[in-house]
Coordinates of C-alpha atoms and ligand atoms in Angstrom, one line a residue:
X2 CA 94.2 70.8 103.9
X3 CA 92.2 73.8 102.7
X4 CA 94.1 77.0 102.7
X5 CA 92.5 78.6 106.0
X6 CA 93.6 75.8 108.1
X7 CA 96.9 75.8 106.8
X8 CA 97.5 79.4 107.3
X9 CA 95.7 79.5 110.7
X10 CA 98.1 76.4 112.2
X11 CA 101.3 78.3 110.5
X12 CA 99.8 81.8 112.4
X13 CA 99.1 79.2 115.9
X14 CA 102.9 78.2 115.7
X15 CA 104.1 81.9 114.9
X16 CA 102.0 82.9 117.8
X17 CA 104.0 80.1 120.5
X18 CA 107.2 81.6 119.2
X19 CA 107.3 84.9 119.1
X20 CA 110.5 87.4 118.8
X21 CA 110.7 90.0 121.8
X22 CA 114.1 91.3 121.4
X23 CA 114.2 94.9 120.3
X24 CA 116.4 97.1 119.1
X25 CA 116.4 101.1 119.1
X26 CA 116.9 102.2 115.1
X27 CA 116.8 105.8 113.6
X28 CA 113.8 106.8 112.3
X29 CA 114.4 105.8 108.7
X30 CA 115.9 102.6 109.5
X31 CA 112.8 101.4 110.6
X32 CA 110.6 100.8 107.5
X33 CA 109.3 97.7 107.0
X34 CA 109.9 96.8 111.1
X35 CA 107.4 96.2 113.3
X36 CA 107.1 98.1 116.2
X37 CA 108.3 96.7 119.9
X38 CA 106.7 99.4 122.3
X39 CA 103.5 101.7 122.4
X40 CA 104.1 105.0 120.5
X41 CA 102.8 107.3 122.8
X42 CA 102.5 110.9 121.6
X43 CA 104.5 113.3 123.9
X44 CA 102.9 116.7 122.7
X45 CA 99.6 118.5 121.4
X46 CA 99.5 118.0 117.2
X47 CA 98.9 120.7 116.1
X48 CA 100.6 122.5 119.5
X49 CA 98.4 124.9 118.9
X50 CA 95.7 125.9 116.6
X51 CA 96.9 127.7 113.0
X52 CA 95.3 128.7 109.9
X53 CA 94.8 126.6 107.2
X54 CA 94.6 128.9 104.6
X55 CA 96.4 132.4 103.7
X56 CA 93.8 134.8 104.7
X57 CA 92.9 137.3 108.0
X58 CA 92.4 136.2 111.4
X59 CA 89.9 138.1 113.3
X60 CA 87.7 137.7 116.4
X61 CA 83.7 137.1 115.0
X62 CA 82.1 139.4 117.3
X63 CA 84.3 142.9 115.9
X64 CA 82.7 142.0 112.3
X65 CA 79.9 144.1 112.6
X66 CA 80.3 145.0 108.6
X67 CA 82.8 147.9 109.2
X68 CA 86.4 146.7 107.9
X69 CA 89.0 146.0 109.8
X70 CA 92.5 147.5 110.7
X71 CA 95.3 144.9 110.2
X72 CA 97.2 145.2 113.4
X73 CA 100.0 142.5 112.9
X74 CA 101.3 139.6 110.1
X75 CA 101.8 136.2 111.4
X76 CA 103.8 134.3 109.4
X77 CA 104.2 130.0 110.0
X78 CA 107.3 129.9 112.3
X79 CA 106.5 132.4 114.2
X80 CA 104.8 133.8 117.8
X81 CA 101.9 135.6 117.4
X82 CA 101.5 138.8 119.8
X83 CA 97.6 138.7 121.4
X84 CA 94.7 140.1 118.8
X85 CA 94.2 143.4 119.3
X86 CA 90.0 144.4 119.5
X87 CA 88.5 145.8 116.8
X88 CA 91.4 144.6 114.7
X89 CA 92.4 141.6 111.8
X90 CA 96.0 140.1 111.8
X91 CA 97.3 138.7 108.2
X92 CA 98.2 135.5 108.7
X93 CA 99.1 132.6 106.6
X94 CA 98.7 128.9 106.7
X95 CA 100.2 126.9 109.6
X96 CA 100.8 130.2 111.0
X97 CA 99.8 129.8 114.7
X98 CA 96.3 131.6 115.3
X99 CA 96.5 134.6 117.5
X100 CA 94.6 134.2 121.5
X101 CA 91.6 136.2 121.0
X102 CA 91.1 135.6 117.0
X103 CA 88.3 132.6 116.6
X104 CA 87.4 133.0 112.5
X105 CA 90.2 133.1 110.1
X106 CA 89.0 134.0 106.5
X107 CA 90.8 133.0 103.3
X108 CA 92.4 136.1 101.6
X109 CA 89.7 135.1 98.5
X110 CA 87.2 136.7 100.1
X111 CA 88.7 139.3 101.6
X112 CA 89.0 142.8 100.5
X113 CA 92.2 145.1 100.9
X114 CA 91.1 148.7 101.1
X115 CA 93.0 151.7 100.1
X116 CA 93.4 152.3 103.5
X117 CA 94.7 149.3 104.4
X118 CA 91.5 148.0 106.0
X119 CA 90.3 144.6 105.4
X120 CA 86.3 144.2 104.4
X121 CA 85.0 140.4 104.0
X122 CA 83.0 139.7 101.6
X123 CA 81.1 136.6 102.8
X124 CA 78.8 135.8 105.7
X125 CA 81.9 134.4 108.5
X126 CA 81.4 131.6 111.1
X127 CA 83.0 130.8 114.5
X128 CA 86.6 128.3 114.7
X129 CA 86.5 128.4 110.2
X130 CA 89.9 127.2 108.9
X131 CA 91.4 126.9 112.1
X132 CA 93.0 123.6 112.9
X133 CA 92.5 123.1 116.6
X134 CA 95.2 122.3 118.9
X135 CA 96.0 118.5 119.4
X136 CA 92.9 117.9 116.0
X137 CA 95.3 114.9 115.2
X138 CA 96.9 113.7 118.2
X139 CA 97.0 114.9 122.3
X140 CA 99.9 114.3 124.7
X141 CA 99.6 110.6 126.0
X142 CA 97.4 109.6 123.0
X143 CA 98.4 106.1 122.1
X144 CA 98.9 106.8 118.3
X145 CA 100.5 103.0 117.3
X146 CA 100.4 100.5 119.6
X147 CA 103.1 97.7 119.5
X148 CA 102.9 95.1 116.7
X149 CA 102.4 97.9 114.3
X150 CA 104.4 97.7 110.8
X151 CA 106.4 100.7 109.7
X152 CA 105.4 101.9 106.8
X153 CA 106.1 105.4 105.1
X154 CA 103.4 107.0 107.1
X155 CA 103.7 105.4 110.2
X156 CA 107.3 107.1 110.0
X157 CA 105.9 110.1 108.5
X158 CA 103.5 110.6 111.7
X159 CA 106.2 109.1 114.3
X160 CA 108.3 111.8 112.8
X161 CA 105.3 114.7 113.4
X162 CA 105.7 113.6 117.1
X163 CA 109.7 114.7 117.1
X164 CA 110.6 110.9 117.6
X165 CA 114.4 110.3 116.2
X166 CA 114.5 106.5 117.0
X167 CA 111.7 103.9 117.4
X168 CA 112.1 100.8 119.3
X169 CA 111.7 97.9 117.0
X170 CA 111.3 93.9 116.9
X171 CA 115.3 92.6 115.6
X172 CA 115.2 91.5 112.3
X173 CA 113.8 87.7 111.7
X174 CA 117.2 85.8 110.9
X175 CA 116.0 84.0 107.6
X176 CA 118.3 81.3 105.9
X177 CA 117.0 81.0 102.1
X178 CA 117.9 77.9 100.3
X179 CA 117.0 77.5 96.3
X180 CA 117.1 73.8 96.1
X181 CA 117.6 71.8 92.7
X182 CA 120.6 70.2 90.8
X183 CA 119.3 72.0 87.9
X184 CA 120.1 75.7 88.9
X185 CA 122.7 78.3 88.0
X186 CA 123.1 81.8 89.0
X187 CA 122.8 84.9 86.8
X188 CA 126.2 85.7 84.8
X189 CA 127.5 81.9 84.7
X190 CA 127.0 80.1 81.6
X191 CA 124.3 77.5 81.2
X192 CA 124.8 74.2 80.9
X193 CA 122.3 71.4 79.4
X194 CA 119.7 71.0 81.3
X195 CA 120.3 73.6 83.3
X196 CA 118.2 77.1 84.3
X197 CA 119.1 80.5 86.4
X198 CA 117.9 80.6 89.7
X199 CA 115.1 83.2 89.9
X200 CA 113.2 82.4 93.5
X201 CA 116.8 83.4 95.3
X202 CA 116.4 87.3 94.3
X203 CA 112.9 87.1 94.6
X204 CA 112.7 85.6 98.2
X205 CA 115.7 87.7 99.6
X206 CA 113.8 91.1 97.6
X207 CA 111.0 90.3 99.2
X208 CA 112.2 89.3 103.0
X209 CA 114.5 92.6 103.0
X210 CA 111.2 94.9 102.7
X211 CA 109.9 92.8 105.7
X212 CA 112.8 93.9 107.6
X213 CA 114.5 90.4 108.0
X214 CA 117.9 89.6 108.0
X215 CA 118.6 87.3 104.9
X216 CA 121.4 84.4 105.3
X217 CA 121.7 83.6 101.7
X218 CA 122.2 80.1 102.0
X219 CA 122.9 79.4 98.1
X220 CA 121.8 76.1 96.1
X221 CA 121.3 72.9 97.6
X222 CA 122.0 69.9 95.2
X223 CA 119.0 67.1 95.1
X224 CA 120.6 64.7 97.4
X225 CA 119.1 63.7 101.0
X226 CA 123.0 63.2 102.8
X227 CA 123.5 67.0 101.3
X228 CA 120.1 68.1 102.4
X229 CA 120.4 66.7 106.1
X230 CA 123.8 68.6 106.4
X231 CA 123.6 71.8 105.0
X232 CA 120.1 71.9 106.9
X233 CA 122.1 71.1 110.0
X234 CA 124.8 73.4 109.3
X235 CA 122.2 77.1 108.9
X236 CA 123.5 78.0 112.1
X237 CA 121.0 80.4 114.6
X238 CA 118.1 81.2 112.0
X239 CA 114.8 81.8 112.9
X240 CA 113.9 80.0 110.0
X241 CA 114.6 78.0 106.9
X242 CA 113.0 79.6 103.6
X243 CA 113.4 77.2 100.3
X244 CA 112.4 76.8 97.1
X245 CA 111.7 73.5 95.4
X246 CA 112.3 69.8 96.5
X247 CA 109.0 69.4 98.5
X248 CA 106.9 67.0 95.6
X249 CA 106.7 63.6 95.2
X250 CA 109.5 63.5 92.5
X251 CA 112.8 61.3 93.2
X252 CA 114.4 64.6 93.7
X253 CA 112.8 65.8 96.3
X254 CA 114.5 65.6 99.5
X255 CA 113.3 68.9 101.9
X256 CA 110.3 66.8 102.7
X257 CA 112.0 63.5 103.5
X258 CA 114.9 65.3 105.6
X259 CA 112.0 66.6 107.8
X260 CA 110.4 63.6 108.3
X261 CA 113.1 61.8 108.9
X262 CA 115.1 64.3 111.0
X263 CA 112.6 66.7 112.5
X264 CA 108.8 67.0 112.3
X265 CA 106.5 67.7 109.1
X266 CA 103.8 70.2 109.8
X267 CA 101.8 70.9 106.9
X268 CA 101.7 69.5 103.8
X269 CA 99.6 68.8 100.4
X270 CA 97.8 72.0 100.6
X271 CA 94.4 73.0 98.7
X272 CA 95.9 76.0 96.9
X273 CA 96.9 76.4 93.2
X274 CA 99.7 77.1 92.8
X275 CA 101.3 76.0 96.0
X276 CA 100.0 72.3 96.3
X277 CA 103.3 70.5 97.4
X278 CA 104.1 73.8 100.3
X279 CA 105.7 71.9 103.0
X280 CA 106.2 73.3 107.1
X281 CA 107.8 71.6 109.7
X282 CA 110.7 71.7 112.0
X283 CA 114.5 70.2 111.5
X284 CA 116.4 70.2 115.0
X285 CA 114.0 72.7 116.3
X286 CA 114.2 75.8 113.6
X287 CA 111.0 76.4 112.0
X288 CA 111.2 75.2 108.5
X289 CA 108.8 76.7 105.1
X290 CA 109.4 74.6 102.2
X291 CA 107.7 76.8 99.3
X292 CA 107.0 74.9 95.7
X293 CA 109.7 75.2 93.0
X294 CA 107.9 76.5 90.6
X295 CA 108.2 80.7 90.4
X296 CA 105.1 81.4 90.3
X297 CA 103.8 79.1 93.1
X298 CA 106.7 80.1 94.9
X299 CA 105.0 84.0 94.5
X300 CA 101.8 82.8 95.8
X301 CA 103.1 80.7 98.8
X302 CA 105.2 83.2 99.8
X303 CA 102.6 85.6 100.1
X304 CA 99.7 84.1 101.3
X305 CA 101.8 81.7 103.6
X306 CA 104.9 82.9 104.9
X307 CA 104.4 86.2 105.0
X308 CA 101.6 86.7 107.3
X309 CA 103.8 83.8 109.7
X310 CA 107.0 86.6 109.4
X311 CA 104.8 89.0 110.5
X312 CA 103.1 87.2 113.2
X313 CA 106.5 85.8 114.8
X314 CA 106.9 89.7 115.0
X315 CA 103.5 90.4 116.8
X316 CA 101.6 91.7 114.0
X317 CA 98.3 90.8 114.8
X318 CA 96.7 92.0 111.0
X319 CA 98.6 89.7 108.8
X320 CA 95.5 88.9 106.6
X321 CA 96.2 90.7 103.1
X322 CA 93.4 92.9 102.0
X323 CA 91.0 91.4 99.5
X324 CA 88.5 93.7 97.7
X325 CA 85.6 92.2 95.5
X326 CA 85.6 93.2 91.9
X327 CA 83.8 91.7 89.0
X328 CA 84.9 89.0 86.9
X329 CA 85.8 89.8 83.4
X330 CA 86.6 86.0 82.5
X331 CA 84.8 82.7 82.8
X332 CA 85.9 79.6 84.7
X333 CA 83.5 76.9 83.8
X334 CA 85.2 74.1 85.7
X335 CA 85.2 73.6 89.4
X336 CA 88.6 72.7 90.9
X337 CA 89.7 70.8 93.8
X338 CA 92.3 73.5 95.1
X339 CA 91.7 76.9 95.9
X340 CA 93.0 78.8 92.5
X341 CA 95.2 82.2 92.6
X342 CA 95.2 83.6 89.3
X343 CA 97.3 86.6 87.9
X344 CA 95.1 89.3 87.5
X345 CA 94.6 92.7 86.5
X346 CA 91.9 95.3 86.3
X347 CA 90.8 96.4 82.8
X348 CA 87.5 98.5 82.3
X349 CA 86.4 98.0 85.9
X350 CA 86.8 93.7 85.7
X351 CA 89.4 91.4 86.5
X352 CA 91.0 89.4 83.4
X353 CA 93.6 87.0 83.9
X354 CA 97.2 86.4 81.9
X355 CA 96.7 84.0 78.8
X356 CA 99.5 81.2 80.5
X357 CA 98.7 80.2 84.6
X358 CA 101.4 77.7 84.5
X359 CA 103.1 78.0 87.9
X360 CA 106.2 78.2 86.2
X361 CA 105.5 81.3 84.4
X362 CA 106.6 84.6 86.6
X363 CA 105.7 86.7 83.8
X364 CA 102.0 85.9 84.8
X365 CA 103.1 87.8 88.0
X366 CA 104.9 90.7 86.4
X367 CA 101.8 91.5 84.2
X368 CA 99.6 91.1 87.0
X369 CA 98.4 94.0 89.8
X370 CA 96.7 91.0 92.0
X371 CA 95.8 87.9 92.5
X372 CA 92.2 86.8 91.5
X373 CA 90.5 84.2 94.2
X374 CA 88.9 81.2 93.2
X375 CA 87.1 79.2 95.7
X376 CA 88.0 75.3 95.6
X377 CA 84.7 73.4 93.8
X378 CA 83.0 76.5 92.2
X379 CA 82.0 78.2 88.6
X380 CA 82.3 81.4 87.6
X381 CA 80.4 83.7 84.9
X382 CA 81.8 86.8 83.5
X383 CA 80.2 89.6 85.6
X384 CA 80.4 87.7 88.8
X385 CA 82.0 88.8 92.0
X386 CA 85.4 87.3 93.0
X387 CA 88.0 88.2 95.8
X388 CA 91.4 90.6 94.2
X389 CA 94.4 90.7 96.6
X390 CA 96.5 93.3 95.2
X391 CA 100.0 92.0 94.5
X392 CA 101.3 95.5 96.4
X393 CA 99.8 94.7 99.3
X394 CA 101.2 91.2 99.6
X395 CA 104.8 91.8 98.5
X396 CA 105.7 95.3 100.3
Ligands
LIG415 N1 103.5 63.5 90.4 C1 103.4 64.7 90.8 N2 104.2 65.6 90.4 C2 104.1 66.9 90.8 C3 103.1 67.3 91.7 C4 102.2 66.2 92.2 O1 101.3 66.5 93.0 N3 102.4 65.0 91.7 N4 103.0 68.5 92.1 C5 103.4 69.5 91.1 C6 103.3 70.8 91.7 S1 101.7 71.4 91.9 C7 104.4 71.6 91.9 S2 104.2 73.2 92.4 C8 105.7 71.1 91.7 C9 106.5 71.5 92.9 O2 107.7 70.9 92.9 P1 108.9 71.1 94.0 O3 108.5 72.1 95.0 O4 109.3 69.8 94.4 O5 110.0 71.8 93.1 P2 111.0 71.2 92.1 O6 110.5 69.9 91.6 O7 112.3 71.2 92.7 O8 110.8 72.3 91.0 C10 109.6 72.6 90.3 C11 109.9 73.5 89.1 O9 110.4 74.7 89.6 C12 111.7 75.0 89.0 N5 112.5 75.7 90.0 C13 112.8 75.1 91.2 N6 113.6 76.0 91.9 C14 113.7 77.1 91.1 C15 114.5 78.3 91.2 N7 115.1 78.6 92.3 N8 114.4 79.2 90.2 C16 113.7 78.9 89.1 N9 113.0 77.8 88.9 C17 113.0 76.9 89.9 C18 112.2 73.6 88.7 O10 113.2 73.7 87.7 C19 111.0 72.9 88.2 O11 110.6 73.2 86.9 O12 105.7 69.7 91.6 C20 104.8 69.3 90.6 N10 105.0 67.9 90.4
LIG416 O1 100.8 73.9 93.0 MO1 101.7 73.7 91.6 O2 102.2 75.0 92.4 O3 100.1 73.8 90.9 O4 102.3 74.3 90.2
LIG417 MG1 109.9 68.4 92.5

């Protein structure tokens, strides 16, 4: 199943089971949440118009060439008193602009005379460095409409419109399983045979800055009786994250626990690394199965079931933004899947780390992005290929 498909029937099933409940958060509890309700502005932004730069505020048509008297100081913070004619007021920037000054001019070109008058230097025009009342937002301006992700500047401009609390999707209840017999945590010895468990901290880092609410469901051992039970025993989640157990090995139970206990979606996708990705259902909770293998695990995750997260929350933009930047490698031999590589930029090309083994999460480390590869085609150094910065699909 080519990659498109796959992500458009994970994005169809999000869509038929959405999350409506919303909570009310402080402000800066909110990043990484997706928005429940319209934010609506409730006031003017600016409320009123102000300078933008330190300078003199002054109505156009008394600048006949003969300097001006300054009649009053306006500092940001406070309330201007009306321009006098024939006068200037100092003011300074984000001070409001007095009612009757149209022109304020940065103190640059402005001249102080001896007796306190103010000459300008250059030719003035109407409404310069003022920033107009409501120039970023007016009152009942839909500023971000529900389904929007919090980031830093979404709180930054909620914030500008004196909101304290923002009404919010609740947190996606996500139970993360690391499946294999082989794995150990950090800080416990290892035993032969045996490796640490990297795709736990990586999966729970990366569902946290989503906003979900991470049931660390530990290791599962590569047994099917085991799989079925701990599977049945997750409790309310919204859905079952794991790692590993979804190949054709002898070990690898996810996919057989689904089939024989639930319903399997997806699987055998066209995407390197990622191949073995498994979806489906067990008792009716929404099940991702991502690839073993770290770095496949990386890929999955964000290609896959990151944009479903975000859709189950509404988010309509879940595609990750891809930019085209020139190839500063070769890759003489079509493949069958569609190929993420670790890249990074260097001298205005991508290049790609030495190793692309799956299992190497160094690759991902070094890398800013992911370099696209369409399934059954060449490439020549110089030619154009899709870069999804690794930022973008991991904040
Ligand atoms: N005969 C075939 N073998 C394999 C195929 C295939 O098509 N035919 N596909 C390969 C591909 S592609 C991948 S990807 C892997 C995926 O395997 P699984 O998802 O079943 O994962 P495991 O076999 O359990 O583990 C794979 C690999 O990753 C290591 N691993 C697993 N979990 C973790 C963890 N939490 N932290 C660190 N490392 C982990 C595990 O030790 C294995 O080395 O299958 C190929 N095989
Ligand atoms: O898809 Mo596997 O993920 O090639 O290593
Ligand atoms: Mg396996």
């Amino acid at each position: 199943m080519p990659v498109e498909a796959a992500l458009a029937r994970l994005l169809e099933l999000a869509g038929s089971a959405p999350i409506r409940e919303a909570e009310r958060l402080p402000l800066a509890a909110t990043e990484g949440r997706v928005l429940a309700e319209d934010l609506v502005s409730s006031l003017d932004l600016p409320p009123w118009p102000n300078s933008a730069m330190d300078g003199y505020a002054l109505r156009l048509a008394d600048w006949q060439g003969e300097p001006l008297p300054v009649s009053q100081r306006i500092f940001a913070g406070q309330a201007p008193q009306p321009l006098l004619p024939g006068t200037c007021a100092r003011i300074f920037t984000g001070a409001p602009v007095p009612a009757g000054a149209d022109c304020v001019e940065m103190q640059e070109n402005a001249e102080l005379q001896d007796d306190q008058r103010v000459r300008f230097t250059q030719p003035l025009k109407a409404q310069q460095n003022i920033r107009p009342q409501g120039q970023e937002t007016t009152v009942g301006e839909l500023v971000l409409p529900a389904g929007t992700r919090l980031g830093s500047v979404e709180l930054g401009l909620a914030a500008s419109l004196g909101c304290a609390e923002l009404a919010v999707i609740r947190p996606v209840r996500v139970a993360v399983l690391s499946t294999g017999d082989e794995l150990v945590e950090p800080g416990q010895p290892l035993g032969p045979g045996q490796i640490y468990n990297s795709n736990r901290v990586l999966l729970c880092s990366w569902l946290k800055r989503l906003g979900c609410a991470v049931v660390d469901a530990g290791i599962l051992p590569d047994d099917l009786p085991t799989t079925r039970q701990r599977l049945a025993e997750l409790g309310d989640v919204d859905l079952i994250l794991s790692t590993g157990g979804v190949s054709v090995g002898e070990a690898d139970f996810l996919g057989i626990a689904l089939r024989e206990e639930g319903e399997l979606d997806l699987w055998k996708l066209a995407i390197k690394p990622g191949k073995p990705l498994t979806f489906g259902h067990f008792r009716g909770v929404p099940v991702i199965g991502l690839p073993g293998n770290p770095a496949s695990t990386l890929v999955t995750f964000a290609l896959l079931a990151r944009p479903y997260l975000l859709r189950r929350q509404g988010v309509q933009d879940v595609e990750p933004l891809r930019f085209q930047v020139p190839a500063g490698f070769a890759w003489p031999k079509p493949g069958n899947r569609r190929e993420y590589l670790r890249a990074r930029m260097e001298n205005g090309r991508a290049i790609i780390y030495r190793n692309q083994s799956s299992g190497v999460l160094r690759s991902a480390s070094w890398a800013e992005g992911l370099v696209e590869v369409l399934e059954g085609t060449t490439l020549a150094e110089g030619d154009w290929l899709n870069f999804i910065p690794l930022s973008e699909v991991l904040g």
